[in-house]
Short mmCIF file of N, CA and C in Angstrom, two decimals:
data_model
loop_
_atom_site.label_atom_id
_atom_site.label_comp_id
_atom_site.label_asym_id
_atom_site.label_seq_id
_atom_site.Cartn_x
_atom_site.Cartn_y
_atom_site.Cartn_z
N MET A 1 0.87 -1.15 -0.11
CA MET A 1 -0.22 -0.25 -0.06
C MET A 1 0.77 1.35 -0.05
N LYS A 2 1.90 1.16 0.52
CA LYS A 2 2.74 2.45 0.67
C LYS A 2 3.38 2.78 -0.49
N SER A 3 3.87 1.80 -1.32
CA SER A 3 4.26 1.70 -2.71
C SER A 3 3.39 2.73 -3.34
N VAL A 4 1.96 2.43 -3.39
CA VAL A 4 0.91 3.09 -4.34
C VAL A 4 0.68 4.58 -3.88
N PHE A 5 0.90 4.40 -2.74
CA PHE A 5 0.89 5.84 -1.99
C PHE A 5 2.11 7.09 -2.81
N VAL A 6 2.76 6.24 -2.93
CA VAL A 6 4.21 6.96 -2.99
C VAL A 6 3.77 7.22 -4.55
N ALA A 7 3.44 6.39 -5.50
CA ALA A 7 3.81 6.59 -6.83
C ALA A 7 2.26 7.34 -7.16
N ILE A 8 1.16 7.35 -5.68
CA ILE A 8 0.16 8.54 -6.23
C ILE A 8 0.27 9.85 -5.91
N SER A 9 1.33 10.14 -5.02
CA SER A 9 2.22 11.41 -4.58
C SER A 9 3.07 12.08 -5.73
N ILE A 10 3.96 11.08 -6.36
CA ILE A 10 4.75 11.39 -7.50
C ILE A 10 4.23 11.51 -8.42
N CYS A 11 2.92 11.18 -9.08
CA CYS A 11 1.95 11.39 -9.77
C CYS A 11 1.23 12.67 -9.54
N ALA A 12 0.87 13.43 -8.45
CA ALA A 12 0.08 14.54 -8.21
C ALA A 12 1.22 15.53 -8.29
N ALA A 13 2.26 15.35 -7.85
CA ALA A 13 3.38 16.20 -8.13
C ALA A 13 3.62 16.77 -9.21
N VAL A 14 3.48 15.65 -10.28
CA VAL A 14 3.90 16.18 -11.69
C VAL A 14 2.73 16.64 -12.43
N ILE A 15 1.58 16.47 -12.16
CA ILE A 15 0.40 17.01 -12.71
C ILE A 15 0.60 18.63 -12.59
N LEU A 16 0.96 18.97 -11.34
CA LEU A 16 1.00 20.22 -11.10
C LEU A 16 2.14 20.88 -11.54
N PRO A 17 1.90 22.50 -12.03
CA PRO A 17 3.31 23.12 -12.42
C PRO A 17 4.31 23.26 -11.30
N ALA A 18 5.45 22.65 -11.99
CA ALA A 18 6.86 23.01 -11.14
C ALA A 18 7.17 24.09 -10.72
N SER A 19 6.67 25.10 -10.96
CA SER A 19 7.30 26.54 -10.98
C SER A 19 5.96 27.36 -10.77
N PHE A 20 5.63 28.22 -9.73
CA PHE A 20 4.64 28.87 -9.86
C PHE A 20 4.65 30.42 -10.64
N ALA A 21 5.69 30.45 -11.05
CA ALA A 21 6.10 31.70 -12.20
C ALA A 21 5.97 31.67 -13.44
N GLU A 22 5.61 30.05 -13.65
CA GLU A 22 5.78 30.19 -15.25
C GLU A 22 4.43 29.18 -15.41
N ALA A 23 4.01 28.93 -16.44
CA ALA A 23 2.94 28.17 -16.99
C ALA A 23 3.22 26.65 -17.22
N GLN A 24 2.37 25.40 -17.36
CA GLN A 24 2.71 24.17 -17.45
C GLN A 24 3.19 24.37 -18.67
N ASP A 25 4.31 23.48 -18.97
CA ASP A 25 5.11 23.22 -19.89
C ASP A 25 5.14 21.73 -20.73
N LYS A 26 3.93 20.72 -20.24
CA LYS A 26 3.98 19.85 -20.57
C LYS A 26 2.49 19.55 -21.68
N PRO A 27 2.77 18.87 -22.74
CA PRO A 27 1.76 18.69 -23.82
C PRO A 27 0.35 18.46 -23.20
N ALA A 28 -0.86 18.37 -23.46
CA ALA A 28 -1.81 17.90 -23.13
C ALA A 28 -1.98 16.82 -23.09
N ASP A 29 -1.49 15.79 -24.15
CA ASP A 29 -1.55 14.39 -24.40
C ASP A 29 -0.69 13.59 -23.12
N ASN A 30 0.25 14.31 -22.92
CA ASN A 30 0.95 13.56 -21.54
C ASN A 30 0.55 13.70 -20.18
N MET A 31 -0.20 15.14 -20.11
CA MET A 31 -1.00 14.84 -18.88
C MET A 31 -2.13 14.09 -18.94
N ASP A 32 -2.74 13.74 -19.94
CA ASP A 32 -4.01 12.78 -19.67
C ASP A 32 -3.38 11.44 -19.70
N ILE A 33 -1.89 10.90 -20.19
CA ILE A 33 -1.56 10.05 -19.58
C ILE A 33 -1.04 9.81 -18.13
N ILE A 34 -0.47 10.72 -17.57
CA ILE A 34 0.00 10.89 -16.53
C ILE A 34 -1.78 11.00 -15.50
N ARG A 35 -2.39 11.48 -15.76
CA ARG A 35 -3.72 11.41 -15.12
C ARG A 35 -4.24 10.13 -14.93
N ASP A 36 -4.42 9.27 -16.21
CA ASP A 36 -4.85 8.24 -16.45
C ASP A 36 -3.99 7.10 -15.65
N LYS A 37 -2.53 7.16 -15.41
CA LYS A 37 -1.87 6.61 -14.53
C LYS A 37 -2.51 6.80 -12.98
N VAL A 38 -2.46 7.94 -12.43
CA VAL A 38 -2.74 8.48 -11.29
C VAL A 38 -4.25 7.63 -11.09
N ARG A 39 -5.32 7.72 -11.89
CA ARG A 39 -6.36 6.93 -11.80
C ARG A 39 -6.72 5.58 -11.64
N ALA A 40 -5.54 4.89 -12.22
CA ALA A 40 -5.32 3.27 -12.50
C ALA A 40 -4.90 3.04 -11.00
N ASP A 41 -3.50 3.66 -10.56
CA ASP A 41 -2.95 3.51 -9.19
C ASP A 41 -4.05 3.77 -8.21
N LYS A 42 -4.87 4.59 -8.04
CA LYS A 42 -5.84 4.61 -7.04
C LYS A 42 -6.87 3.65 -7.01
N LYS A 43 -7.29 3.10 -8.33
CA LYS A 43 -8.18 2.19 -8.36
C LYS A 43 -7.91 0.83 -8.08
N LEU A 44 -6.38 0.55 -8.32
CA LEU A 44 -5.39 -0.85 -7.56
C LEU A 44 -5.60 -0.56 -6.35
N MET A 45 -5.10 0.54 -5.66
CA MET A 45 -4.88 0.62 -4.32
C MET A 45 -6.19 0.22 -3.43
N ILE A 46 -7.25 0.89 -4.08
CA ILE A 46 -8.59 0.71 -3.50
C ILE A 46 -8.83 -1.16 -4.02
N ALA A 47 -8.67 -1.41 -4.51
CA ALA A 47 -8.86 -3.12 -4.75
C ALA A 47 -8.15 -4.00 -4.27
N MET A 48 -6.89 -3.61 -4.26
CA MET A 48 -5.85 -4.32 -2.86
C MET A 48 -6.27 -3.79 -1.52
N ASN A 49 -6.94 -3.21 -1.14
CA ASN A 49 -7.16 -2.97 0.27
C ASN A 49 -9.13 -3.12 0.61
N MET A 50 -9.65 -2.92 -0.15
CA MET A 50 -10.96 -3.40 0.20
C MET A 50 -11.91 -4.85 0.62
N GLU A 51 -10.76 -5.66 -0.14
CA GLU A 51 -10.91 -7.12 0.47
C GLU A 51 -12.68 -7.44 0.22
N LEU A 52 -13.09 -7.17 -1.17
CA LEU A 52 -14.42 -7.40 -1.62
C LEU A 52 -14.31 -8.81 -2.03
N THR A 53 -15.76 -9.17 -1.63
CA THR A 53 -16.22 -10.48 -2.06
C THR A 53 -16.48 -10.55 -3.83
N GLU A 54 -16.62 -11.49 -4.35
CA GLU A 54 -16.59 -11.15 -5.63
C GLU A 54 -18.25 -10.64 -6.13
N THR A 55 -19.13 -10.94 -4.99
CA THR A 55 -20.66 -9.97 -5.07
C THR A 55 -20.14 -9.36 -5.15
N GLU A 56 -19.64 -8.50 -3.90
CA GLU A 56 -19.62 -6.99 -3.88
C GLU A 56 -19.12 -6.29 -4.72
N ALA A 57 -17.83 -6.93 -5.42
CA ALA A 57 -16.92 -6.28 -6.52
C ALA A 57 -18.00 -6.02 -7.39
N LYS A 58 -18.78 -6.78 -8.04
CA LYS A 58 -19.82 -6.56 -9.01
C LYS A 58 -20.53 -5.24 -8.98
N ALA A 59 -21.11 -5.37 -7.46
CA ALA A 59 -21.79 -4.07 -6.99
C ALA A 59 -21.22 -2.83 -6.97
N PHE A 60 -20.03 -3.10 -6.39
CA PHE A 60 -19.06 -1.60 -6.12
C PHE A 60 -18.45 -1.18 -7.18
N TRP A 61 -17.71 -1.78 -7.88
CA TRP A 61 -17.10 -1.00 -9.15
C TRP A 61 -17.85 -0.12 -10.09
N PRO A 62 -18.77 -0.43 -10.28
CA PRO A 62 -20.21 0.45 -10.94
C PRO A 62 -20.34 1.79 -10.20
N VAL A 63 -20.48 1.56 -8.85
CA VAL A 63 -20.72 3.20 -8.36
C VAL A 63 -19.61 3.82 -7.77
N TYR A 64 -18.20 3.17 -7.83
CA TYR A 64 -17.13 3.32 -7.71
C TYR A 64 -16.90 4.36 -8.81
N GLU A 65 -17.00 3.89 -10.30
CA GLU A 65 -16.80 4.57 -11.63
C GLU A 65 -17.89 5.67 -11.77
N LYS A 66 -18.75 5.82 -11.20
CA LYS A 66 -19.97 7.05 -11.24
C LYS A 66 -19.32 8.18 -10.25
N TYR A 67 -18.93 7.49 -9.34
CA TYR A 67 -18.51 8.36 -8.04
C TYR A 67 -17.11 9.01 -8.64
N GLN A 68 -16.23 8.32 -9.25
CA GLN A 68 -15.01 9.05 -9.75
C GLN A 68 -15.12 9.79 -10.68
N ASN A 69 -15.85 9.37 -11.88
CA ASN A 69 -16.41 10.67 -12.78
C ASN A 69 -17.04 11.96 -12.14
N GLU A 70 -17.44 11.94 -11.37
CA GLU A 70 -17.80 13.20 -10.58
C GLU A 70 -16.61 13.86 -9.84
N TRP A 71 -16.05 13.06 -9.22
CA TRP A 71 -14.84 13.39 -8.42
C TRP A 71 -13.88 13.82 -9.41
N ASN A 72 -13.70 13.04 -10.62
CA ASN A 72 -12.30 13.85 -11.29
C ASN A 72 -12.79 15.17 -11.84
N ASP A 73 -14.28 15.41 -12.14
CA ASP A 73 -14.35 17.02 -12.23
C ASP A 73 -13.80 17.89 -11.14
N LEU A 74 -14.29 17.45 -10.14
CA LEU A 74 -13.64 18.17 -9.00
C LEU A 74 -12.05 18.53 -8.82
N ALA A 75 -11.33 17.36 -9.37
CA ALA A 75 -10.25 17.33 -9.40
C ALA A 75 -9.72 18.23 -10.44
N GLU A 76 -10.29 18.27 -11.97
CA GLU A 76 -9.71 19.19 -12.82
C GLU A 76 -10.32 20.62 -12.59
N ARG A 77 -11.42 21.13 -11.53
CA ARG A 77 -11.80 22.02 -11.41
C ARG A 77 -10.48 22.61 -10.27
N THR A 78 -9.95 21.87 -9.58
CA THR A 78 -8.72 22.38 -8.56
C THR A 78 -7.37 22.35 -9.32
N VAL A 79 -7.23 21.43 -10.59
CA VAL A 79 -5.67 21.62 -11.04
C VAL A 79 -5.90 22.81 -11.86
N ARG A 80 -7.25 23.34 -12.58
CA ARG A 80 -7.23 24.97 -13.23
C ARG A 80 -7.40 26.06 -12.33
N MET A 81 -7.83 25.85 -10.89
CA MET A 81 -7.57 26.72 -9.76
C MET A 81 -6.42 27.08 -9.32
N ILE A 82 -5.31 25.99 -9.40
CA ILE A 82 -4.14 26.00 -9.15
C ILE A 82 -3.25 26.71 -10.50
N GLU A 83 -3.59 26.31 -11.34
CA GLU A 83 -3.12 26.74 -12.63
C GLU A 83 -3.45 28.48 -13.00
N ASP A 84 -4.68 28.68 -12.36
CA ASP A 84 -4.86 30.06 -12.44
C ASP A 84 -4.03 31.03 -10.96
N TYR A 85 -4.03 30.32 -9.99
CA TYR A 85 -3.26 30.70 -8.92
C TYR A 85 -1.74 31.22 -9.43
N ALA A 86 -1.13 30.11 -10.17
CA ALA A 86 0.38 30.04 -10.55
C ALA A 86 0.48 31.27 -11.57
N LYS A 87 -0.68 31.49 -12.42
CA LYS A 87 -0.07 32.85 -13.69
C LYS A 87 -0.49 33.95 -12.80
N SER A 88 -1.26 33.96 -11.93
CA SER A 88 -1.46 35.27 -10.94
C SER A 88 -0.22 35.44 -9.99
N TYR A 89 -0.03 34.47 -9.66
CA TYR A 89 1.21 34.60 -8.07
C TYR A 89 2.04 35.75 -8.15
N ASN A 90 2.79 35.97 -9.07
CA ASN A 90 3.81 37.27 -9.26
C ASN A 90 2.96 38.33 -9.13
N PHE A 91 1.83 38.64 -9.35
CA PHE A 91 1.16 40.05 -9.49
C PHE A 91 -0.33 39.86 -8.82
N MET A 92 -0.63 38.81 -7.71
CA MET A 92 -1.66 38.76 -6.99
C MET A 92 -2.20 39.93 -6.35
N THR A 93 -3.24 40.27 -7.24
CA THR A 93 -4.41 41.38 -6.25
C THR A 93 -5.45 40.94 -5.48
N ASN A 94 -5.93 41.81 -4.44
CA ASN A 94 -6.55 41.15 -3.35
C ASN A 94 -7.85 40.57 -4.33
N GLU A 95 -8.39 41.50 -5.61
CA GLU A 95 -9.47 40.71 -6.07
C GLU A 95 -9.37 39.59 -6.62
N LYS A 96 -8.44 39.40 -7.12
CA LYS A 96 -7.77 37.73 -7.23
C LYS A 96 -7.68 36.94 -6.57
N ALA A 97 -7.34 37.55 -5.25
CA ALA A 97 -7.07 36.23 -4.02
C ALA A 97 -8.59 35.63 -3.66
N GLY A 98 -9.54 37.07 -3.73
CA GLY A 98 -10.50 36.72 -3.47
C GLY A 98 -11.10 35.84 -4.17
N LYS A 99 -11.29 35.95 -5.35
CA LYS A 99 -11.86 34.92 -6.21
C LYS A 99 -11.39 33.61 -6.24
N LEU A 100 -9.94 33.46 -5.96
CA LEU A 100 -9.26 32.12 -5.75
C LEU A 100 -9.67 31.32 -4.47
N LEU A 101 -10.07 32.14 -3.47
CA LEU A 101 -10.32 31.94 -2.21
C LEU A 101 -11.78 31.24 -2.58
N ASP A 102 -12.59 32.12 -3.06
CA ASP A 102 -14.03 32.04 -2.99
C ASP A 102 -14.13 30.24 -4.08
N GLU A 103 -13.19 30.00 -5.22
CA GLU A 103 -13.34 28.98 -6.08
C GLU A 103 -12.90 27.55 -4.91
N TYR A 104 -11.41 28.00 -4.34
CA TYR A 104 -11.35 27.03 -3.40
C TYR A 104 -12.13 26.61 -2.22
N LEU A 105 -13.42 27.32 -1.98
CA LEU A 105 -14.06 27.16 -0.89
C LEU A 105 -15.46 26.38 -1.49
N ALA A 106 -15.91 27.03 -2.74
CA ALA A 106 -16.79 26.24 -3.52
C ALA A 106 -16.58 24.90 -3.96
N ILE A 107 -15.27 24.76 -4.72
CA ILE A 107 -14.62 23.20 -4.68
C ILE A 107 -14.68 22.37 -3.23
N GLU A 108 -14.15 22.54 -2.04
CA GLU A 108 -14.58 22.09 -1.07
C GLU A 108 -15.57 21.70 -0.54
N CYS A 109 -16.88 22.58 -0.79
CA CYS A 109 -18.09 22.38 -0.26
C CYS A 109 -18.46 21.54 -1.42
N ASP A 110 -18.36 21.40 -2.79
CA ASP A 110 -18.75 20.38 -3.46
C ASP A 110 -18.27 19.00 -3.38
N ARG A 111 -17.04 19.07 -2.98
CA ARG A 111 -16.32 17.69 -2.30
C ARG A 111 -17.03 17.39 -1.30
N THR A 112 -17.58 17.96 -0.59
CA THR A 112 -18.19 17.46 0.74
C THR A 112 -19.37 16.89 0.09
N THR A 113 -20.19 17.51 -0.69
CA THR A 113 -21.59 17.17 -1.10
C THR A 113 -21.61 15.81 -1.83
N LEU A 114 -20.71 16.01 -2.88
CA LEU A 114 -20.41 14.52 -3.44
C LEU A 114 -20.27 13.55 -2.73
N PHE A 115 -19.30 13.55 -1.53
CA PHE A 115 -18.94 12.64 -0.71
C PHE A 115 -20.19 11.92 0.31
N LYS A 116 -21.10 12.81 0.47
CA LYS A 116 -22.31 12.94 1.54
C LYS A 116 -23.31 12.12 0.27
N SER A 117 -23.34 12.59 -0.78
CA SER A 117 -24.48 12.07 -1.77
C SER A 117 -24.16 10.66 -2.49
N TYR A 118 -22.92 10.08 -2.19
CA TYR A 118 -22.65 9.15 -2.54
C TYR A 118 -22.69 7.92 -1.59
N MET A 119 -23.02 8.46 -0.20
CA MET A 119 -23.14 7.30 0.97
C MET A 119 -24.26 6.68 0.73
N PRO A 120 -25.40 6.66 0.61
CA PRO A 120 -26.45 5.91 0.21
C PRO A 120 -26.27 4.88 -0.77
N GLU A 121 -25.54 5.22 -2.03
CA GLU A 121 -25.29 4.10 -2.75
C GLU A 121 -24.34 3.33 -2.70
N PHE A 122 -23.11 3.50 -2.03
CA PHE A 122 -22.69 2.67 -1.23
C PHE A 122 -23.03 1.85 -0.47
N ARG A 123 -23.54 2.25 0.41
CA ARG A 123 -24.51 1.46 1.30
C ARG A 123 -25.32 0.68 0.94
N LYS A 124 -25.67 0.81 -0.22
CA LYS A 124 -26.82 -0.58 -1.01
C LYS A 124 -25.81 -1.30 -1.57
N VAL A 125 -24.70 -1.34 -1.69
CA VAL A 125 -24.24 -2.28 -2.26
C VAL A 125 -22.49 -2.96 -1.21
N LEU A 126 -22.74 -2.30 -0.20
CA LEU A 126 -21.65 -2.66 0.79
C LEU A 126 -21.85 -2.80 2.32
N SER A 127 -21.56 -3.18 3.20
CA SER A 127 -22.01 -3.11 4.52
C SER A 127 -21.49 -1.68 5.08
N ASP A 128 -21.92 -1.44 5.75
CA ASP A 128 -21.43 0.19 6.79
C ASP A 128 -19.78 0.14 6.78
N ARG A 129 -19.35 -1.29 7.39
CA ARG A 129 -17.88 -1.39 7.76
C ARG A 129 -17.29 -1.57 6.58
N LYS A 130 -17.39 -1.93 5.06
CA LYS A 130 -17.09 -1.91 3.93
C LYS A 130 -16.88 -0.73 3.36
N VAL A 131 -17.90 0.33 3.43
CA VAL A 131 -18.24 1.55 2.77
C VAL A 131 -17.13 2.72 4.11
N ALA A 132 -17.15 2.24 5.51
CA ALA A 132 -16.18 3.10 6.07
C ALA A 132 -14.82 2.90 5.59
N ARG A 133 -14.33 1.67 5.08
CA ARG A 133 -13.05 1.41 5.12
C ARG A 133 -12.67 2.27 3.47
N TYR A 134 -13.57 1.95 2.69
CA TYR A 134 -13.65 2.61 1.23
C TYR A 134 -13.61 4.07 1.58
N TYR A 135 -14.26 4.81 2.35
CA TYR A 135 -14.00 6.25 2.56
C TYR A 135 -12.68 6.62 3.45
N GLN A 136 -12.21 5.40 4.36
CA GLN A 136 -10.80 5.95 4.32
C GLN A 136 -9.85 5.89 3.63
N ILE A 137 -10.15 4.65 2.70
CA ILE A 137 -8.80 4.75 1.73
C ILE A 137 -9.08 6.27 0.84
N GLU A 138 -10.07 6.57 0.27
CA GLU A 138 -10.20 7.70 0.06
C GLU A 138 -9.49 8.94 0.38
N ASN A 139 -9.68 8.92 1.90
CA ASN A 139 -9.20 10.06 2.58
C ASN A 139 -7.84 10.14 2.68
N LYS A 140 -7.48 8.77 2.98
CA LYS A 140 -6.03 8.61 2.59
C LYS A 140 -5.27 9.15 1.50
N ILE A 141 -5.87 8.58 0.56
CA ILE A 141 -5.14 9.44 -1.13
C ILE A 141 -5.17 10.42 -1.12
N GLN A 142 -6.58 11.28 -0.90
CA GLN A 142 -6.53 12.62 -0.98
C GLN A 142 -5.59 13.37 0.10
N SER A 143 -5.32 12.77 1.12
CA SER A 143 -4.67 13.51 2.03
C SER A 143 -2.88 13.27 1.57
N VAL A 144 -2.50 12.31 1.06
CA VAL A 144 -1.23 12.30 0.14
C VAL A 144 -1.12 13.52 -0.83
N ILE A 145 -2.15 13.26 -1.56
CA ILE A 145 -2.20 14.19 -2.75
C ILE A 145 -2.10 15.93 -2.25
N ASN A 146 -3.19 15.92 -1.16
CA ASN A 146 -3.14 17.48 -0.80
C ASN A 146 -1.56 17.78 0.29
N TYR A 147 -1.00 16.71 0.60
CA TYR A 147 0.09 17.04 1.46
C TYR A 147 1.50 17.50 0.08
N GLU A 148 1.25 16.72 -0.96
CA GLU A 148 2.10 17.12 -2.11
C GLU A 148 2.27 18.58 -2.50
N LEU A 149 0.61 18.48 -2.77
CA LEU A 149 0.01 20.11 -3.30
C LEU A 149 0.76 21.43 -1.99
N ALA A 150 0.33 21.23 -1.04
CA ALA A 150 1.10 21.81 0.12
C ALA A 150 2.38 22.23 -0.01
N LYS A 151 3.08 21.25 -0.03
CA LYS A 151 4.73 21.04 -0.33
C LYS A 151 5.08 22.16 -1.70
N GLN A 152 4.27 22.08 -2.72
CA GLN A 152 4.43 22.83 -3.74
C GLN A 152 3.89 24.33 -4.08
N ILE A 153 2.87 24.32 -3.51
CA ILE A 153 2.30 25.80 -3.63
C ILE A 153 2.97 26.97 -2.50
N PRO A 154 3.40 27.83 -3.01
CA PRO A 154 3.92 29.13 -2.13
C PRO A 154 2.99 29.76 -1.65
N LEU A 155 3.01 30.34 -0.46
CA LEU A 155 2.13 31.07 0.04
C LEU A 155 1.83 32.52 -0.48
N VAL A 156 0.77 32.79 -0.58
CA VAL A 156 0.49 34.27 -1.32
C VAL A 156 1.15 35.60 -0.39
N GLU A 157 1.84 36.12 -1.43
CA GLU A 157 2.76 37.34 -0.72
C GLU A 157 2.17 38.40 -0.63
#
């Protein structure tokens, strides 16, 4: 499990601009490959740690895919927000900082709403213990990604 966390961390770090003074320099198709790799690693980690029976797996994976599609939309919004921050970093105005903060809070609110909205769906296909386990794994993955982001994103000056 630790090695998958490391892989996700590395991929999360690569997805974002290395320098916030300049724009992203990787071609879009390379970014798609990296994102697909992150998503595949995440799915592998979940599969390795959920301990699903065959019956549970048949019911769980379609709900997971639907949830991840919506989660990925939020991840893309986050990337766009960080790219916007990177472009504005050297000449950050109060107005721009306010807009970025509003977008950050909106994304976080939408994440929580999404998290809550899928709870009944996961409960239909798994026991509460396994739903809790799944949400723990999701939280651990997001924590690693957030840590990597925090290391890379400089404070507003």
